[in-house]
Coordinates of C-alpha atoms in Angstrom, one line a residue:
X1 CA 0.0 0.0 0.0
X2 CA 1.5 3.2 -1.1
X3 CA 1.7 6.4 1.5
X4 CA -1.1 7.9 0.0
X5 CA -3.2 5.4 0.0
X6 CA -2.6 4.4 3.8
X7 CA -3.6 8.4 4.8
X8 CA -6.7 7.9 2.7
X9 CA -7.3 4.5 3.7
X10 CA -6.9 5.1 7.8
X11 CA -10.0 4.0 9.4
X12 CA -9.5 1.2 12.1
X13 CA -12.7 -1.1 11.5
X14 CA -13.4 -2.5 14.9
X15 CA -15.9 -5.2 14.1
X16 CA -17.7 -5.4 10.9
X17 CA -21.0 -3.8 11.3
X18 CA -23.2 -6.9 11.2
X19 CA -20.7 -8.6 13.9
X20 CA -21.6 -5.4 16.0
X21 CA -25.1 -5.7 15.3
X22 CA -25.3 -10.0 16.3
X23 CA -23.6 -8.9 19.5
X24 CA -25.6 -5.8 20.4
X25 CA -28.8 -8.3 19.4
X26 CA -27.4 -11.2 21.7
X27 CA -27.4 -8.4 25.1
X28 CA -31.1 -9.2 26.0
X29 CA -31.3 -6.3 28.3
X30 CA -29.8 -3.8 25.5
X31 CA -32.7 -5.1 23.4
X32 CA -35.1 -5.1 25.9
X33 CA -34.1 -0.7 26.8
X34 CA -34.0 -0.2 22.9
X35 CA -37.7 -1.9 22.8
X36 CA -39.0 0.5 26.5
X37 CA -37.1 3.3 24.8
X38 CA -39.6 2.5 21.9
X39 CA -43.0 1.9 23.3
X40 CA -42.3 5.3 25.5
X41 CA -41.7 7.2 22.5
X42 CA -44.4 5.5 21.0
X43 CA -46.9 6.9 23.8
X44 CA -45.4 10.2 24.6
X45 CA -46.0 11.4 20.7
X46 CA -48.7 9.5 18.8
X47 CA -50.2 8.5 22.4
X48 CA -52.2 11.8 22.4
X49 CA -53.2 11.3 18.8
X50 CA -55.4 8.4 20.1
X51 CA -56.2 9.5 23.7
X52 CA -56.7 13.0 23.4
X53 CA -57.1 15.3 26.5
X54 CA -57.0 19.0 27.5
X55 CA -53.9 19.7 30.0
X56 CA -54.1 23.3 29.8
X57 CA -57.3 24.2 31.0
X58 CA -58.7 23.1 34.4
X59 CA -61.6 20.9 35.3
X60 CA -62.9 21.3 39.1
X61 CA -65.4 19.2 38.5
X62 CA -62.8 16.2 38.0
X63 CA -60.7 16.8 40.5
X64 CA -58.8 14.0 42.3
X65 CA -61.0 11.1 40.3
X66 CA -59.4 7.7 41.3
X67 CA -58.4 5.6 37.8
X68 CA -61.7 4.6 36.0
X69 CA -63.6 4.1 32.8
X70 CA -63.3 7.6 32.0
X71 CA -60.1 8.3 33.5
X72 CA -58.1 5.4 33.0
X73 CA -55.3 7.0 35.4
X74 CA -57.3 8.7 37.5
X75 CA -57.1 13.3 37.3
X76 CA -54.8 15.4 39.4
X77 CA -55.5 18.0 41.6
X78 CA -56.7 20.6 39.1
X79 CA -58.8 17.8 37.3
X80 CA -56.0 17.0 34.3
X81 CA -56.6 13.4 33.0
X82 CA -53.6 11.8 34.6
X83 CA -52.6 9.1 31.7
X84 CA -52.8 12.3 29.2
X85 CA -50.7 14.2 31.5
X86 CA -48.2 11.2 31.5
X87 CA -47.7 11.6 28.2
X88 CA -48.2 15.1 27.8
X89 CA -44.9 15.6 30.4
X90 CA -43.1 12.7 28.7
X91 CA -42.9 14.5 25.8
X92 CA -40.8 17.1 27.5
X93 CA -38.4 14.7 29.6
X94 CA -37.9 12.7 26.7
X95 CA -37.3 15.9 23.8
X96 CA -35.0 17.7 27.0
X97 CA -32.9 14.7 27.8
X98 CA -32.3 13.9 24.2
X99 CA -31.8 17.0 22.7
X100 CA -29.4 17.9 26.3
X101 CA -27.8 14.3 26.0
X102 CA -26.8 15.0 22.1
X103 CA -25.8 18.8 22.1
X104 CA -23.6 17.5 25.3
X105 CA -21.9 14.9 23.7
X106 CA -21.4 17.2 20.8
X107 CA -20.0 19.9 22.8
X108 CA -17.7 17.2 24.5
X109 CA -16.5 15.4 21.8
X110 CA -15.2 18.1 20.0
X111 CA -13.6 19.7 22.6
X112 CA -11.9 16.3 23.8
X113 CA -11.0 15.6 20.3
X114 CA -9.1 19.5 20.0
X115 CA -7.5 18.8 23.7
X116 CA -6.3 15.3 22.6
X117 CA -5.1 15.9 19.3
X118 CA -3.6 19.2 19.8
X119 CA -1.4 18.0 22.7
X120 CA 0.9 20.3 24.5
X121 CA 0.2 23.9 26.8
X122 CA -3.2 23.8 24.5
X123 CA -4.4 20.6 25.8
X124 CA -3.5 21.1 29.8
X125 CA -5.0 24.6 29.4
X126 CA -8.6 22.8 27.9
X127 CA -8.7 19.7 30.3
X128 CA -8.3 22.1 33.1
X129 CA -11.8 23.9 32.3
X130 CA -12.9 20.5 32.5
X131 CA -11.7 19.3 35.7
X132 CA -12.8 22.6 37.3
X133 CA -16.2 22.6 35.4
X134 CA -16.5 18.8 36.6
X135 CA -15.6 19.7 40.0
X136 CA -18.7 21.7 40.6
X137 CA -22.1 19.9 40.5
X138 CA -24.5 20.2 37.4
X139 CA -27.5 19.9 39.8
X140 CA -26.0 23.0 41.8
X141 CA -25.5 24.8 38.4
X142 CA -28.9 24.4 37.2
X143 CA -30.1 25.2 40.8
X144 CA -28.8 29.2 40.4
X145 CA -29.8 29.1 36.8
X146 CA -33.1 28.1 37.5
X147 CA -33.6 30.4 40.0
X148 CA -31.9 33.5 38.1
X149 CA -34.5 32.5 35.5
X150 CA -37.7 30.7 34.5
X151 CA -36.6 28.2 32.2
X152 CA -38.5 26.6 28.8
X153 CA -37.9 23.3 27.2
X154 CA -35.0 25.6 24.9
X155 CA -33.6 26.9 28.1
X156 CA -33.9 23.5 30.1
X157 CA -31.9 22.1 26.5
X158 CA -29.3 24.7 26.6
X159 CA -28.2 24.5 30.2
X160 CA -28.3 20.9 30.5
X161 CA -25.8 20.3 27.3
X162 CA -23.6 23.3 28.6
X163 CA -23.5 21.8 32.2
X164 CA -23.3 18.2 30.5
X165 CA -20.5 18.0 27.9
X166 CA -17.3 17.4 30.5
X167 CA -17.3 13.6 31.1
X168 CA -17.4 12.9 27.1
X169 CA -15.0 15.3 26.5
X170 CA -12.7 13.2 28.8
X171 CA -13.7 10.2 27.3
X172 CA -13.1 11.4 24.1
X173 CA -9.8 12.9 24.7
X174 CA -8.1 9.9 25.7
X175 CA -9.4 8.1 23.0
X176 CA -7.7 10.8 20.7
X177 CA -4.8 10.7 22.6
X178 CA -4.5 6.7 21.6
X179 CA -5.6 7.5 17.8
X180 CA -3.5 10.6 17.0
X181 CA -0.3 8.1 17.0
X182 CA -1.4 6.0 14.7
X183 CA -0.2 5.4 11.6
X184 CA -3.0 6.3 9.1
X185 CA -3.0 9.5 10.8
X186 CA 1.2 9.8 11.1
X187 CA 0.9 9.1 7.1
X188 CA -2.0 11.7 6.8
X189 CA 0.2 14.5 8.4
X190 CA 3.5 13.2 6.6
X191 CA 1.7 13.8 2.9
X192 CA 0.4 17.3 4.0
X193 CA -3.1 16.7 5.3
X194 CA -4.3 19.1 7.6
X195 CA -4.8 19.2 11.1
X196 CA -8.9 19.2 10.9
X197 CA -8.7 17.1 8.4
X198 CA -7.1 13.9 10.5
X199 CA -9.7 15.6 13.4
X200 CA -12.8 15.3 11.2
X201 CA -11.8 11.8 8.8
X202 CA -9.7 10.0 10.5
X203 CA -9.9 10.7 14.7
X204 CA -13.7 11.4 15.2
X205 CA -15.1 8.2 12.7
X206 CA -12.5 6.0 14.9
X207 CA -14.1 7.4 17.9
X208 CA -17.4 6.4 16.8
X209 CA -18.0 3.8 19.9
X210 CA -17.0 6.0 23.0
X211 CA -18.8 8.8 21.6
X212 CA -21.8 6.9 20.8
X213 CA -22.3 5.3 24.4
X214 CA -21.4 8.4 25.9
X215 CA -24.7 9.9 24.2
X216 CA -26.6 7.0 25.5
X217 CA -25.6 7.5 29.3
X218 CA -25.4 11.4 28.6
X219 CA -29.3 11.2 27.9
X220 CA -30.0 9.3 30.7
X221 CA -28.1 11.6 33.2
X222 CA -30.1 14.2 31.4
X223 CA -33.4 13.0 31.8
X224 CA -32.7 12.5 36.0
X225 CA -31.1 16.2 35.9
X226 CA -34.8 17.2 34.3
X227 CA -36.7 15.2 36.9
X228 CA -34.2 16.3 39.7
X229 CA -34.9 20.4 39.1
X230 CA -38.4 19.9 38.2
X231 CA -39.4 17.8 41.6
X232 CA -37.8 21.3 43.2
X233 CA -40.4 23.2 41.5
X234 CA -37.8 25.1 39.5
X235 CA -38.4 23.7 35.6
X236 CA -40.7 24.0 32.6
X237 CA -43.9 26.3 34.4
X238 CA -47.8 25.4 34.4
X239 CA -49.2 24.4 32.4
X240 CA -46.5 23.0 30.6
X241 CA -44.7 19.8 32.9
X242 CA -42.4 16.8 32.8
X243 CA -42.2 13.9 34.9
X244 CA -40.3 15.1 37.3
X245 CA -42.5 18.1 37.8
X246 CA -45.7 15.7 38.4
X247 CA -43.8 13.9 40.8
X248 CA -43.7 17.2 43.1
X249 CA -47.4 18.1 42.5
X250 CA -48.5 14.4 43.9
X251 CA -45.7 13.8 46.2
X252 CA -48.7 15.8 49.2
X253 CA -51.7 13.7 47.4
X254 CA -49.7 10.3 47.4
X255 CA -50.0 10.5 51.5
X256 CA -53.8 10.7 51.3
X257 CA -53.7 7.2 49.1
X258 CA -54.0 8.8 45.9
X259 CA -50.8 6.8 44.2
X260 CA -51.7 7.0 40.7
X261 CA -50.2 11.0 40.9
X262 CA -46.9 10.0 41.6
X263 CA -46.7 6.1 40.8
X264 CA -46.9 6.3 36.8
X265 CA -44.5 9.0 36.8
X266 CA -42.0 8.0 38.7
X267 CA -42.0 4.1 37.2
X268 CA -41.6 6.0 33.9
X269 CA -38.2 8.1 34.7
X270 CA -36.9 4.9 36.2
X271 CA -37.5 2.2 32.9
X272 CA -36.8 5.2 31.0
X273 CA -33.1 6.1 32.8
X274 CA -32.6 2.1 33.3
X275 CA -33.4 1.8 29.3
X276 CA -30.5 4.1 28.2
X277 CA -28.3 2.8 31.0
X278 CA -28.8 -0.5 29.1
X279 CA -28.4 0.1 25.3
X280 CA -25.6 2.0 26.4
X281 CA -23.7 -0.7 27.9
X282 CA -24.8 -2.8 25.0
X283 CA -23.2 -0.5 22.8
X284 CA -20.2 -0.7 24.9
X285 CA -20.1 -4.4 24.8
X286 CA -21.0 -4.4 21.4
X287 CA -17.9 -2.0 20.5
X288 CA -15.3 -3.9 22.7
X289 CA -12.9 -5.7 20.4
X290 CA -11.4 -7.1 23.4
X291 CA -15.2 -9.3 23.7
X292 CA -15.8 -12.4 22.0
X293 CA -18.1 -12.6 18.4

């Protein structure tokens, strides 16, 4: 193989895809978080095509109904149907803690991949934001933000990825500190190729694996960061909600017997977090070339 050829030709296949695939498929609990994952998307966004309700206007009349007939979860304590409003909030948890879990792994993985690659003054300079960004608490952070402000579903998005990115940016690095000697990328920089260039072809495609189960675990964290500031009382604002916000308005009611306010929501943030948890480390299993096909 010529020089050129080896620059152009650099990428370190792991496992074959369909290898990946058989072992990701053989991880019954992967499968089984890909499938909850799945359903709960399923409900959250064409579940209110089929079971429609009103959850911005209140209904007195309804108030506190236990599960029935017409309320097949029961209303809150403004009258809400409490299966709509399960869904209605799932929409936000689940669009917040993916859209926080992908902009942070973005964030991260470019910044690790700059650190890694660049090496030198530039690189202790960059992990050094890190370690002191990691050595303050995310739930702290989005604490004074929340209370500075009154945050949206953009807001919630925005602070969550900026709080979010440091652990894949770690994760990341080191990996590009392992790839960057290499020597498809060593031939790369020999012919003339440019430094984003070996960044953008050759380190971040070989990268693919940590970066993609860091996503997995980043919306997961993402999702419990949601539930975390909302049970405070300090996320998305009536009428809008999230799971982690209708956990705090039934936490009072669940004492008088009325579980259906906070037992649906709070089963859902668990087999949701649990799911990603799973297809993550599936991933990771799926990715190790130190595992057996």
């Amino acid at each position: 193989m010529s020089v050129q050829s080896a620059g152009r030709r650099g990428l370190v296949t792991r496992f074959p895809a369909p290898l990946r695939q058989a072992r990701f498929a053989r991880n019954r609990l992967a499968v089984a978080g890909l499938l909850v994952v799945a359903v709960f998307l399923l409900f959250c966004f064409v579940g209110p095509l089929l079971y429609s309700t009103d959850q911005t206007h209140t209904d007195l009349t309804q108030v506190n109904r236990a599960p029935g007939g017409a309320h097949w979860l029961g209303t809150d304590a403004v009258g809400h149907d409490q299966l709509g409003r399960l869904m209605y909030g799932g929409q936000v948890s689940l669009l917040v803690g993916l859209a926080a879990g992908v902009l942070a792994t973005v964030i991260g993985t470019l910044w690790g991949a700059v650190a890694g690659y660049a090496g030198g003054w530039a690189d202790a300079v960059m992990m050094r934001v890190v370690d002191a960004g990691i050595a303050i608490p995310a739930l702290f952070i989005l604490l004074v933000v929340s209370a500075i402000t009154t945050p949206d579903t953009v807001g919630l998005i925005l602070v969550l990825g900026l709080v979010s990115w440091l652990v894949p940016s770690r994760l990341v690095r080191a990996e590009t500190l392992t790839l960057k000697s290499r020597d498809y990328v060593l031939t790369l920089r020999a012919t003339g190729g440019t430094h984003s260039r070996a960044v953008t072809r050759h380190i971040l495609p070989n990268s693919v694996s940590t970066i993609a189960v860091a996503a997995t675990f980043q919306v997961a964290d993402a999702i419990l960061l949601v539930a975390y500031v909302s049970y405070l009382g300090l996320g998305v604002q009536p009428p809008k909600t999230d799971w982690g916000g209708m956990l705090s308005a039934g936490l009072t009611a669940a004492y008088s017997g009325r579980w259906w306010l906070i037992v649906p929501p709070g089963l859902a943030i668990i087999l949701v977090v649990c799911a990603f948890n799973a297809i993550g480390d599936g991933l990771r299993d799926a990715f190790d070339v130190r595992g057996r096909g």
